[in-house]
Amino acid sequence: MKLVTLLCAAAVGCMMSAPVAFAQDQILIKFSHVVAQDTPKGKGAEKFKELAEKATGGKVKVEVYPNSQLYKDKEELEALQLGAVQMLAPSLAKFGPLGAKEFEVFDLPYIFPNKTVLRRVTEGPIGKQLFQKLESKGIVGLAYWDNGFKIMSANKPLIKPEDMKGQKMRIQSSKVLDAQMRTLGALPQVMAFSEVYQALQTGVVDGTENPPSNMYTQKMHEVQKHATITEHGYLGYAVIVNKKFWDGLPADIRTALDGAMKEATAYANDIAQNENDVAMAQMKASGKTQFREQTPEERAAWMKALMPVHKDTESRVGKDLIEAINKEAAAAGVKM
Ligand code: LMR
């Protein structure tokens, strides 16, 4: 009995000392995310791994866990705060439950008329101010990564905004997305990304919204009969790290990782549009979902139906923030 106890104690001792010894040699970054590897975010994460390990001469090892392998949407943020993983890239629509509700400004329908305006926001003072909101949550924001503009899918043609009435729609955990669906008369349902395919397949929900790359890589096109290329809203990511971990890194390592992240960001944002175009072409070729382009009149009708969401949610995301983004659009020469 005594020997067993001793052996156990020794084993536990070894287990406890191993990570410390390991940490002296190599710093481990667990990068968890919920999408497939073959997506803008999945490829961006792999690129960061490659660049970070190279830039630090192997002093840092990055392990990427795609497809909700480690954690689903809500759990991954908790895991980051607890330090169980070091890096994530959640969709900007998932920061509300954390108390950083201003991030939901990215979910407002038609807020970004194009990527130029988006870039002015993410790379300018607005993007920085938003990241500052995360510090009190024990999180540091490192970069903004694109996915793309969302399309709306269901099992019936979505031609007019009224076609959304009564449709059960899966959304991310954003109150702005909730308001967007309710404004259209749809019934929003918050659900983890990893559960969407099955929910569509079994009819728990009728439809959803996502950029083509996510729709294709999760095979949602196999369980959705119709989709309209509405591009009514944006989906992008904040690459974030555990603050305690990040601040505790040796300065030279942090600088090297910053450089790797800059390069990975340029790469991810560069490939995002093409990834979505290819996914769309693949889905069209499969013939499973019928895709519909909007006429200018149809797009105008959807815009008219959805623009009130800006006013309705301004008390949540901040009137000043919405105005600041509109100013960026005006400065980029877009008439709102
Ligand atoms: C979703 O939940 O629909 C997306 O945010 C998934 C992702 O990370 O792209």
Short mmCIF file of C-alpha atoms in Angstrom, two decimals, residues 109-314:
data_model
loop_
_atom_site.label_atom_id
_atom_site.label_comp_id
_atom_site.label_asym_id
_atom_site.label_seq_id
_atom_site.Cartn_x
_atom_site.Cartn_y
_atom_site.Cartn_z
CA PRO A 109 -26.72 44.66 -41.77
CA TYR A 110 -24.99 46.54 -44.60
CA ILE A 111 -22.71 48.47 -42.20
CA PHE A 112 -19.70 47.78 -44.43
CA PRO A 113 -20.39 48.73 -48.04
CA ASN A 114 -17.08 47.19 -49.06
CA LYS A 115 -13.77 45.86 -47.74
CA THR A 116 -12.08 49.26 -47.98
CA VAL A 117 -14.38 50.64 -45.31
CA LEU A 118 -14.03 47.48 -43.26
CA ARG A 119 -10.24 47.78 -43.38
CA ARG A 120 -10.35 51.43 -42.31
CA VAL A 121 -12.29 50.28 -39.26
CA THR A 122 -10.27 47.22 -38.30
CA GLU A 123 -6.88 48.78 -38.96
CA GLY A 124 -7.67 52.21 -37.58
CA PRO A 125 -8.51 53.68 -34.17
CA ILE A 126 -11.92 51.95 -34.00
CA GLY A 127 -10.35 48.51 -34.25
CA LYS A 128 -7.84 49.43 -31.53
CA GLN A 129 -10.49 50.82 -29.21
CA LEU A 130 -12.52 47.65 -29.55
CA PHE A 131 -9.51 45.54 -28.65
CA GLN A 132 -8.99 47.67 -25.54
CA LYS A 133 -12.42 46.54 -24.31
CA LEU A 134 -11.05 42.99 -24.09
CA GLU A 135 -8.17 43.75 -21.72
CA SER A 136 -10.39 43.80 -18.62
CA LYS A 137 -11.61 40.32 -19.62
CA GLY A 138 -8.04 38.98 -19.51
CA ILE A 139 -7.77 38.97 -23.29
CA VAL A 140 -5.46 40.71 -25.77
CA GLY A 141 -6.63 41.29 -29.35
CA LEU A 142 -3.88 40.76 -31.90
CA ALA A 143 -5.50 40.99 -35.32
CA TYR A 144 -8.68 41.07 -37.36
CA TRP A 145 -9.12 38.33 -39.95
CA ASP A 146 -11.68 38.24 -42.74
CA ASN A 147 -14.03 35.56 -43.71
CA GLY A 148 -16.53 37.36 -45.91
CA PHE A 149 -20.06 38.53 -46.52
CA LYS A 150 -22.89 36.21 -45.54
CA ILE A 151 -25.55 34.63 -47.67
CA MET A 152 -28.98 33.57 -46.39
CA SER A 153 -30.09 29.95 -46.82
CA ALA A 154 -33.27 27.96 -46.16
CA ASN A 155 -35.41 25.28 -47.73
CA LYS A 156 -37.56 27.75 -49.62
CA PRO A 157 -36.65 30.53 -52.05
CA LEU A 158 -35.79 33.74 -50.20
CA ILE A 159 -36.64 36.41 -52.74
CA LYS A 160 -38.37 39.13 -50.78
CA PRO A 161 -37.60 39.99 -47.16
CA GLU A 162 -41.11 38.76 -46.31
CA ASP A 163 -40.05 35.26 -47.36
CA MET A 164 -38.16 35.08 -44.08
CA LYS A 165 -41.37 35.26 -42.01
CA GLY A 166 -41.73 32.34 -39.63
CA GLN A 167 -38.43 30.72 -40.65
CA LYS A 168 -36.44 29.26 -37.77
CA MET A 169 -32.94 30.60 -38.33
CA ARG A 170 -29.74 29.56 -36.60
CA ILE A 171 -27.66 32.54 -35.47
CA GLN A 172 -24.44 33.16 -33.59
CA SER A 173 -24.72 34.52 -30.06
CA SER A 174 -25.25 38.14 -31.06
CA LYS A 175 -28.17 40.34 -30.03
CA VAL A 176 -27.76 42.30 -33.26
CA LEU A 177 -28.21 39.13 -35.28
CA ASP A 178 -31.20 38.29 -33.11
CA ALA A 179 -32.69 41.72 -33.91
CA GLN A 180 -31.86 41.29 -37.60
CA MET A 181 -33.80 38.01 -37.83
CA ARG A 182 -36.74 39.30 -35.77
CA THR A 183 -36.97 42.41 -37.97
CA LEU A 184 -37.50 40.06 -40.90
CA GLY A 185 -40.16 38.14 -38.99
CA ALA A 186 -37.91 35.10 -38.60
CA LEU A 187 -37.35 33.14 -35.38
CA PRO A 188 -33.68 33.27 -34.41
CA GLN A 189 -32.09 30.45 -32.49
CA VAL A 190 -28.58 30.70 -31.01
CA MET A 191 -26.59 27.54 -31.62
CA ALA A 192 -22.94 26.47 -31.60
CA PHE A 193 -21.39 26.29 -35.06
CA SER A 194 -20.58 22.60 -34.68
CA GLU A 195 -24.27 21.79 -34.27
CA VAL A 196 -25.62 23.63 -37.31
CA TYR A 197 -25.35 20.88 -39.92
CA GLN A 198 -27.35 18.43 -37.85
CA ALA A 199 -29.91 21.04 -36.85
CA LEU A 200 -30.49 21.83 -40.52
CA GLN A 201 -30.61 18.17 -41.44
CA THR A 202 -33.17 17.26 -38.79
CA GLY A 203 -35.27 20.39 -39.24
CA VAL A 204 -34.55 21.82 -35.79
CA VAL A 205 -33.94 25.02 -37.77
CA ASP A 206 -35.01 25.88 -41.32
CA GLY A 207 -32.08 28.00 -42.35
CA THR A 208 -29.00 29.99 -41.47
CA GLU A 209 -26.55 32.66 -42.63
CA ASN A 210 -22.83 32.24 -43.25
CA PRO A 211 -20.22 33.05 -45.87
CA PRO A 212 -19.92 30.40 -48.62
CA SER A 213 -16.64 28.98 -47.23
CA ASN A 214 -18.33 27.98 -43.97
CA MET A 215 -21.47 26.75 -45.70
CA TYR A 216 -19.47 24.52 -48.02
CA THR A 217 -16.92 23.11 -45.58
CA GLN A 218 -19.68 22.18 -43.10
CA LYS A 219 -21.70 20.61 -45.95
CA MET A 220 -24.66 22.83 -45.18
CA HIS A 221 -25.39 22.98 -48.92
CA GLU A 222 -26.35 19.30 -48.69
CA VAL A 223 -29.16 20.15 -46.29
CA GLN A 224 -30.35 23.50 -47.65
CA LYS A 225 -32.46 23.72 -50.80
CA HIS A 226 -32.15 27.45 -51.45
CA ALA A 227 -29.75 30.29 -50.78
CA THR A 228 -29.79 33.93 -51.79
CA ILE A 229 -26.56 35.83 -52.25
CA THR A 230 -27.71 38.66 -50.03
CA GLU A 231 -24.30 39.68 -48.67
CA HIS A 232 -26.32 41.50 -46.04
CA GLY A 233 -23.73 41.23 -43.31
CA TYR A 234 -20.08 40.61 -42.60
CA LEU A 235 -18.39 37.73 -40.79
CA GLY A 236 -14.85 38.21 -39.57
CA TYR A 237 -12.65 37.24 -36.65
CA ALA A 238 -10.62 38.68 -33.82
CA VAL A 239 -7.44 36.72 -33.18
CA ILE A 240 -7.06 36.84 -29.43
CA VAL A 241 -4.68 35.56 -26.76
CA ASN A 242 -4.79 35.02 -23.02
CA LYS A 243 -3.40 38.26 -21.57
CA LYS A 244 -1.46 36.70 -18.72
CA PHE A 245 0.23 34.31 -21.12
CA TRP A 246 0.99 37.04 -23.66
CA ASP A 247 2.31 39.56 -21.13
CA GLY A 248 4.44 36.84 -19.55
CA LEU A 249 6.32 36.02 -22.75
CA PRO A 250 9.94 37.12 -23.14
CA ALA A 251 9.94 40.40 -25.08
CA ASP A 252 11.92 39.02 -28.05
CA ILE A 253 9.48 36.12 -28.43
CA ARG A 254 6.50 38.46 -28.30
CA THR A 255 8.06 40.64 -30.99
CA ALA A 256 8.69 37.62 -33.18
CA LEU A 257 5.12 36.41 -32.69
CA ASP A 258 3.78 39.88 -33.47
CA GLY A 259 5.66 39.80 -36.74
CA ALA A 260 4.36 36.32 -37.56
CA MET A 261 0.81 37.43 -36.79
CA LYS A 262 1.16 40.47 -39.05
CA GLU A 263 2.26 38.27 -41.91
CA ALA A 264 -0.39 35.60 -41.23
CA THR A 265 -3.03 38.34 -41.14
CA ALA A 266 -2.01 39.69 -44.54
CA TYR A 267 -2.13 36.12 -45.88
CA ALA A 268 -5.53 35.27 -44.34
CA ASN A 269 -7.11 38.49 -45.55
CA ASP A 270 -5.61 38.01 -48.97
CA ILE A 271 -6.99 34.50 -49.51
CA ALA A 272 -10.43 35.01 -47.90
CA GLN A 273 -12.29 36.25 -50.97
CA ASN A 274 -10.89 33.53 -53.20
CA GLU A 275 -11.70 30.83 -50.63
CA ASN A 276 -15.30 32.01 -50.65
CA ASP A 277 -15.44 32.21 -54.45
CA VAL A 278 -14.10 28.67 -54.78
CA ALA A 279 -16.55 27.36 -52.15
CA MET A 280 -19.42 29.02 -53.98
CA ALA A 281 -18.35 27.48 -57.28
CA GLN A 282 -18.11 24.04 -55.66
CA MET A 283 -21.55 24.33 -54.13
CA LYS A 284 -23.06 25.48 -57.41
CA ALA A 285 -21.39 22.58 -59.20
CA SER A 286 -22.79 20.09 -56.68
CA GLY A 287 -26.31 21.15 -57.68
CA LYS A 288 -27.66 20.57 -54.18
CA THR A 289 -28.62 24.12 -53.20
CA GLN A 290 -30.18 26.50 -55.69
CA PHE A 291 -28.37 29.84 -55.49
CA ARG A 292 -30.04 33.08 -56.34
CA GLU A 293 -28.45 36.43 -57.18
CA GLN A 294 -30.47 39.47 -56.15
CA THR A 295 -31.69 42.05 -58.64
CA PRO A 296 -30.89 45.65 -57.63
CA GLU A 297 -34.59 46.06 -56.69
CA GLU A 298 -34.52 42.97 -54.48
CA ARG A 299 -31.35 44.13 -52.76
CA ALA A 300 -32.92 47.54 -52.16
CA ALA A 301 -35.99 45.88 -50.61
CA TRP A 302 -33.81 43.83 -48.20
CA MET A 303 -31.81 46.91 -47.29
CA LYS A 304 -34.97 48.87 -46.61
CA ALA A 305 -36.28 46.08 -44.39
CA LEU A 306 -33.02 45.66 -42.48
CA MET A 307 -31.66 49.18 -42.01
CA PRO A 308 -33.95 49.88 -39.01
CA VAL A 309 -31.81 47.36 -37.09
CA HIS A 310 -29.11 50.07 -36.85
CA LYS A 311 -31.42 52.37 -34.90
CA ASP A 312 -33.01 49.56 -32.90
CA THR A 313 -29.67 48.28 -31.59
CA GLU A 314 -27.78 51.55 -31.18
#
